[in-house]
PDB file of C-alpha atoms in Angstrom:
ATOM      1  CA  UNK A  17     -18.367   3.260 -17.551  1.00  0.00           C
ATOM      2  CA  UNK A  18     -14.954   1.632 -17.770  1.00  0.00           C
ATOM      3  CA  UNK A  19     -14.268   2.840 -21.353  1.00  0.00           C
ATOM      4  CA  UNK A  20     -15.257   6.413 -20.428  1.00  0.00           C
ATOM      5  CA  UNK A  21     -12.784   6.023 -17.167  1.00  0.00           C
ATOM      6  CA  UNK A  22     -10.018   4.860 -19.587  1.00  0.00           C
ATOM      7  CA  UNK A  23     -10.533   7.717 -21.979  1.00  0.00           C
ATOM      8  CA  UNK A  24     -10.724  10.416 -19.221  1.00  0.00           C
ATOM      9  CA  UNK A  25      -7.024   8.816 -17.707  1.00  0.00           C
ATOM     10  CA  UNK A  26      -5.667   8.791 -21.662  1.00  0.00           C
ATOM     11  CA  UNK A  27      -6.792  12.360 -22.035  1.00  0.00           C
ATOM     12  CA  UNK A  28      -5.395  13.116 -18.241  1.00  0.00           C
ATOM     13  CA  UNK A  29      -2.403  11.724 -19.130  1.00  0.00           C
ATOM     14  CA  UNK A  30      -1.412  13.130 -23.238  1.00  0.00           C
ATOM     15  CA  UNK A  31      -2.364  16.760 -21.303  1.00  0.00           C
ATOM     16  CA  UNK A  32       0.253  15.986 -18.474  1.00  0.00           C
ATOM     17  CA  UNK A  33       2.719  14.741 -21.742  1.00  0.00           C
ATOM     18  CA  UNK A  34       2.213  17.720 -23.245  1.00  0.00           C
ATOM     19  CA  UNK A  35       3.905  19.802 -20.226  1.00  0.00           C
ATOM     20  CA  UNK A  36       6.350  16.525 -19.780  1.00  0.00           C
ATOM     21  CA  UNK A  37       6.679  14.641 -22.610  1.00  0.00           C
ATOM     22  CA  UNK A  38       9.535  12.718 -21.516  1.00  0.00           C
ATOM     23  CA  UNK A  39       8.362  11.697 -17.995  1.00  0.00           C
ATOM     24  CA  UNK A  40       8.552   8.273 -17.827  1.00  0.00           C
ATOM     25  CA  UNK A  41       5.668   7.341 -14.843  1.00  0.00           C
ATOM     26  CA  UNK A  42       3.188   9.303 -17.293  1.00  0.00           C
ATOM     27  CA  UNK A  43       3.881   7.614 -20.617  1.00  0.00           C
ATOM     28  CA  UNK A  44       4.019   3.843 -17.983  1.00  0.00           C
ATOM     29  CA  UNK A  45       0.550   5.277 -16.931  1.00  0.00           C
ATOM     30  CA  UNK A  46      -0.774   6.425 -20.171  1.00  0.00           C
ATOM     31  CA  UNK A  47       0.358   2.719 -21.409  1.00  0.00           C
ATOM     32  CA  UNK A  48      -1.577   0.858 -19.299  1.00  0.00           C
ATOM     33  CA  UNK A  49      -4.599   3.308 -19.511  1.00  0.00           C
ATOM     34  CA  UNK A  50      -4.429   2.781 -23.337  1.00  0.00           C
ATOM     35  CA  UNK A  51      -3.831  -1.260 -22.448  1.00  0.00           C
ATOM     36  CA  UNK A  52      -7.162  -1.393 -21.005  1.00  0.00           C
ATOM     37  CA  UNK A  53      -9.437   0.059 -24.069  1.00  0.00           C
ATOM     38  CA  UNK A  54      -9.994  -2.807 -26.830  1.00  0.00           C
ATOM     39  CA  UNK A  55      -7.610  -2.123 -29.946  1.00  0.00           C
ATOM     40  CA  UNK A  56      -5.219   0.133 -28.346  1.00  0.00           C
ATOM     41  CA  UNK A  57      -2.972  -2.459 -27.741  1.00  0.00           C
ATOM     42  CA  UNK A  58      -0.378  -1.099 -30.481  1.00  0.00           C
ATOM     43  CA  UNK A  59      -0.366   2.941 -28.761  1.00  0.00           C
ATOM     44  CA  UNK A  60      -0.001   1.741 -25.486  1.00  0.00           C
ATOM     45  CA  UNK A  61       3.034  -0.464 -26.731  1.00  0.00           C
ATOM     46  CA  UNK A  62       4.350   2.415 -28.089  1.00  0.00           C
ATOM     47  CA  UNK A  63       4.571   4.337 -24.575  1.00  0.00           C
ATOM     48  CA  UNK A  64       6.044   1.571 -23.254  1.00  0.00           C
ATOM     49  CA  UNK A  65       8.489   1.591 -25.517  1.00  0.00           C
ATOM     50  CA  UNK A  66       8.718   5.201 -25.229  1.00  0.00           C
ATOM     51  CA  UNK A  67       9.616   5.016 -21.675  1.00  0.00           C
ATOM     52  CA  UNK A  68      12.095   1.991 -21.473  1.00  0.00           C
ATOM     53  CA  UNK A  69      14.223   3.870 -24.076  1.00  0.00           C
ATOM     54  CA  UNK A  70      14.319   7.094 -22.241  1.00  0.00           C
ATOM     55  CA  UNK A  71      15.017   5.212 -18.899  1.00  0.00           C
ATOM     56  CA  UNK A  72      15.871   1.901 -19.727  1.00  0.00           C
ATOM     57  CA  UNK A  73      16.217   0.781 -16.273  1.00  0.00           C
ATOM     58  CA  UNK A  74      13.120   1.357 -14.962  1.00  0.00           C
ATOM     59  CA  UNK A  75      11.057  -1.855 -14.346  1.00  0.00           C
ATOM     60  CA  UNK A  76       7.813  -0.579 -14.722  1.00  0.00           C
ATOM     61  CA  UNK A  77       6.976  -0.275 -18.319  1.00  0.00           C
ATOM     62  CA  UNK A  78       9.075  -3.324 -19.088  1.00  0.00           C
ATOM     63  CA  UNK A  79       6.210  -4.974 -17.020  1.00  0.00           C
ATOM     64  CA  UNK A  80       3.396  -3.616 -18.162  1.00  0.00           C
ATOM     65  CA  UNK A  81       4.710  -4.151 -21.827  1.00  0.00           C
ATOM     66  CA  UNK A  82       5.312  -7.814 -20.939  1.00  0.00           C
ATOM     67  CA  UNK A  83       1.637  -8.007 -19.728  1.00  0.00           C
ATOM     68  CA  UNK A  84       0.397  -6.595 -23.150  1.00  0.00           C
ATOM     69  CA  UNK A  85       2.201  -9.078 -24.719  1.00  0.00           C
ATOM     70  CA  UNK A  86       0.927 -11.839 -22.427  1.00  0.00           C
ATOM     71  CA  UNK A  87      -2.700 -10.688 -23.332  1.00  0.00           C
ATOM     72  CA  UNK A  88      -1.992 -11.414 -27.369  1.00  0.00           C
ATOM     73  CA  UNK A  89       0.204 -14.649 -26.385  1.00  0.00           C
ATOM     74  CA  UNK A  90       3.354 -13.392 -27.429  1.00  0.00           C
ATOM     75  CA  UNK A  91       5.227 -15.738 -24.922  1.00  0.00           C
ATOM     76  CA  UNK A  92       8.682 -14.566 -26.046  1.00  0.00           C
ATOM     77  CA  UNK A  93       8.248 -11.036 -26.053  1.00  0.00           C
ATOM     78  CA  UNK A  94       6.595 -11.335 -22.778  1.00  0.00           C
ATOM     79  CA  UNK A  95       9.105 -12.709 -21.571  1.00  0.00           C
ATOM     80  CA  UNK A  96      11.993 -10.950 -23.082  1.00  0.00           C
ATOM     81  CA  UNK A  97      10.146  -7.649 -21.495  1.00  0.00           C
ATOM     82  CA  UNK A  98       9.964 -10.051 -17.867  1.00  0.00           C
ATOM     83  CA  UNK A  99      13.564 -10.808 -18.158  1.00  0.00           C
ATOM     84  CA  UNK A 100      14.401  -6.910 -18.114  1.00  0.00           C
ATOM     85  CA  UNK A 101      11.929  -6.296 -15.639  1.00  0.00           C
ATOM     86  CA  UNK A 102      13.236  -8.370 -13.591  1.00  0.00           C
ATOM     87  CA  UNK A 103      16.987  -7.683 -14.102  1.00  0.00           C
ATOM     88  CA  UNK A 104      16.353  -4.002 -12.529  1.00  0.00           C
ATOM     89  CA  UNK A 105      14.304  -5.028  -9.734  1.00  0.00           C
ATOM     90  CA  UNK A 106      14.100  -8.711  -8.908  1.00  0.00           C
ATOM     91  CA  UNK A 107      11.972  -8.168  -5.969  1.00  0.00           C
ATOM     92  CA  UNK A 108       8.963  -7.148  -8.377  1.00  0.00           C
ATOM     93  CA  UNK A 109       6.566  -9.881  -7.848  1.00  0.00           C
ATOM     94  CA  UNK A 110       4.330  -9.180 -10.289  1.00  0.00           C
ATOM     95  CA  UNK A 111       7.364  -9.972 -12.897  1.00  0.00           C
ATOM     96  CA  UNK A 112       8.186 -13.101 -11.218  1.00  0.00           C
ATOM     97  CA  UNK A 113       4.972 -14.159 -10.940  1.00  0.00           C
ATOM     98  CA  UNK A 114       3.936 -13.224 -14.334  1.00  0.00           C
ATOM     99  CA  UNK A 115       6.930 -14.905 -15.441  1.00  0.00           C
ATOM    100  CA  UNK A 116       6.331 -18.243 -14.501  1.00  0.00           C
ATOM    101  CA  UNK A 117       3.109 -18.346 -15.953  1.00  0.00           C
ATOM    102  CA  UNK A 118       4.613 -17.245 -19.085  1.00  0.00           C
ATOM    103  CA  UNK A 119       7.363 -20.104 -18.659  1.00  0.00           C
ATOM    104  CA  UNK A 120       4.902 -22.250 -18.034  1.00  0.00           C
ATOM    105  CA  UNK A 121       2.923 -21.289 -21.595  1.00  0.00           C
ATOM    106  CA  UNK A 122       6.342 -21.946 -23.520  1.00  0.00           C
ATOM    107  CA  UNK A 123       6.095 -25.467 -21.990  1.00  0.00           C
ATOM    108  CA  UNK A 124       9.148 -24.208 -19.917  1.00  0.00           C
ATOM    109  CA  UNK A 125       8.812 -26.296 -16.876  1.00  0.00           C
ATOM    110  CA  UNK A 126      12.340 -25.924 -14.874  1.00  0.00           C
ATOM    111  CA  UNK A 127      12.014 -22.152 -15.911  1.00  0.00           C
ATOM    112  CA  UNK A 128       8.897 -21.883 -14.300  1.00  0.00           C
ATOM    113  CA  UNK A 129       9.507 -23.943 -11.569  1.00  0.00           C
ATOM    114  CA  UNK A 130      12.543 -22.208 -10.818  1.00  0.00           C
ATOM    115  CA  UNK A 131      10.357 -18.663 -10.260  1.00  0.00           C
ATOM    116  CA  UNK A 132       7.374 -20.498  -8.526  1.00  0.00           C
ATOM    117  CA  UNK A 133      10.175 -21.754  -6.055  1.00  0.00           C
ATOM    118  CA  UNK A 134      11.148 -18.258  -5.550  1.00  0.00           C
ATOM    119  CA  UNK A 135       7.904 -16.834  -5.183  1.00  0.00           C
ATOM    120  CA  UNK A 136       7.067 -19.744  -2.409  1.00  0.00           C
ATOM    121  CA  UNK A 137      10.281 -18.752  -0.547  1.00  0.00           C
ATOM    122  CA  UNK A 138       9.909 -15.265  -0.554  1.00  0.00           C
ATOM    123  CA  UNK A 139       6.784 -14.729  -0.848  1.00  0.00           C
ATOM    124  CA  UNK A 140       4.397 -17.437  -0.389  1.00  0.00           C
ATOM    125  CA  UNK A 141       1.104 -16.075  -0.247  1.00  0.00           C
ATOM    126  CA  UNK A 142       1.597 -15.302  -4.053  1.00  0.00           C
ATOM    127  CA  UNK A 143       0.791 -19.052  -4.496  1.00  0.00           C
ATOM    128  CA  UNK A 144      -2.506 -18.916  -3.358  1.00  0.00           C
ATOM    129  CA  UNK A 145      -2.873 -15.998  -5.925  1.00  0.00           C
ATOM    130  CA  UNK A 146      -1.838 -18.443  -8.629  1.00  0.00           C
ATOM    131  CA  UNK A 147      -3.957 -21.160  -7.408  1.00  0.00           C
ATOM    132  CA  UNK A 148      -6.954 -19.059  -7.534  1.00  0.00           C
ATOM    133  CA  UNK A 149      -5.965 -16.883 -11.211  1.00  0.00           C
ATOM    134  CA  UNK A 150      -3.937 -19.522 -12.929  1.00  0.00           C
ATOM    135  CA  UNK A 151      -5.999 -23.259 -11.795  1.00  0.00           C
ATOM    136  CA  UNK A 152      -3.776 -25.049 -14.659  1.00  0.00           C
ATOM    137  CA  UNK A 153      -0.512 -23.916 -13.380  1.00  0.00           C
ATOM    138  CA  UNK A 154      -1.138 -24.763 -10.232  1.00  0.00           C
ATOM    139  CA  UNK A 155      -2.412 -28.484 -11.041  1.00  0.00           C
ATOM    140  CA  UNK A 156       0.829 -29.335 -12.883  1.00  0.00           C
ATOM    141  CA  UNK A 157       2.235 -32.433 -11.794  1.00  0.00           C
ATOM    142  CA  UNK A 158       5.819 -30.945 -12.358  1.00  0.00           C
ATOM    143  CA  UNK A 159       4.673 -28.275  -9.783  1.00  0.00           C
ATOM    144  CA  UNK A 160       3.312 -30.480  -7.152  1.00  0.00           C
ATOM    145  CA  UNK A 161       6.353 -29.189  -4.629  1.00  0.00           C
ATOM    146  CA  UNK A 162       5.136 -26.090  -4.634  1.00  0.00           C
ATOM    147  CA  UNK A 163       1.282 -26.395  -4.628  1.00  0.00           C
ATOM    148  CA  UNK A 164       1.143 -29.062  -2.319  1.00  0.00           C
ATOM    149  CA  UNK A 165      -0.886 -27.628   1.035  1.00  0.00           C
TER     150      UNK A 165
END
């Protein structure tokens, strides 16, 4: 049922391309819809890069390309994507959340702790988000500041 939702949004979306083929929500949304089906991970990269060089500073499909590269463990390009993300809308907390879990997979501890102290300043019920999603991150000893009920 999922799979047939994801192929209905890919072919909702390469029919709204077709009209609009440089609009840059579509070809964000037609990412992630390709993100979701197993072994598409290399098309829906492709929109994303698609759409971050025909508007470069939009946040959106610098995120969602970061969380593709997340999924396959690419720690640098994830965060290389993050970094942009986050450099056109630092408010996006998704990217700053995703972030520091991504710091904290490069063994990046200040990095990450740096973010997490952001997130529990500004907004602090993203912690309990972490302690439920990422358990490991949220038992560091190096993060025991910001964890600590």
């Amino acid at each position: 049922a999922v799979l047939e939702q994801q192929t209905e949004a890919e072919r909702h979306f390469k029919r709204a391309l077709e009209s609009r083929p440089h609009h840059v929500e579509i070809l964000d949304k037609l990412g992630v819809a390709l993100a979701r089906i197993k072994g598409r991970d290399a098309e829906s990269e492709d929109c994303f890069k698609r759409a971050t060089e025909i508007a470069p500073y939009y946040y959106r499909p610098w995120y969602n390309w970061a969380v593709v590269s997340a999924q396959k463990s690419d720690w640098d390009q994830s965060l290389s994507h993050l970094n942009r993300s986050l450099s056109f809308r630092s408010d996006h907390v998704s990217s700053r959340r995703l972030r520091a879990r991504v710091q904290y997979m490069r063994k990046d501890l200040d990095s990450a702790l740096a973010d997490l102290r952001i997130l529990k300043s500004r907004f602090p019920l993203e912690l309990e988000w972490l302690r439920q999603n990422s358990p490991a991150l949220a038992r560091e000893p190096a993060f025991r500041e910001i964890f600590s009920r």
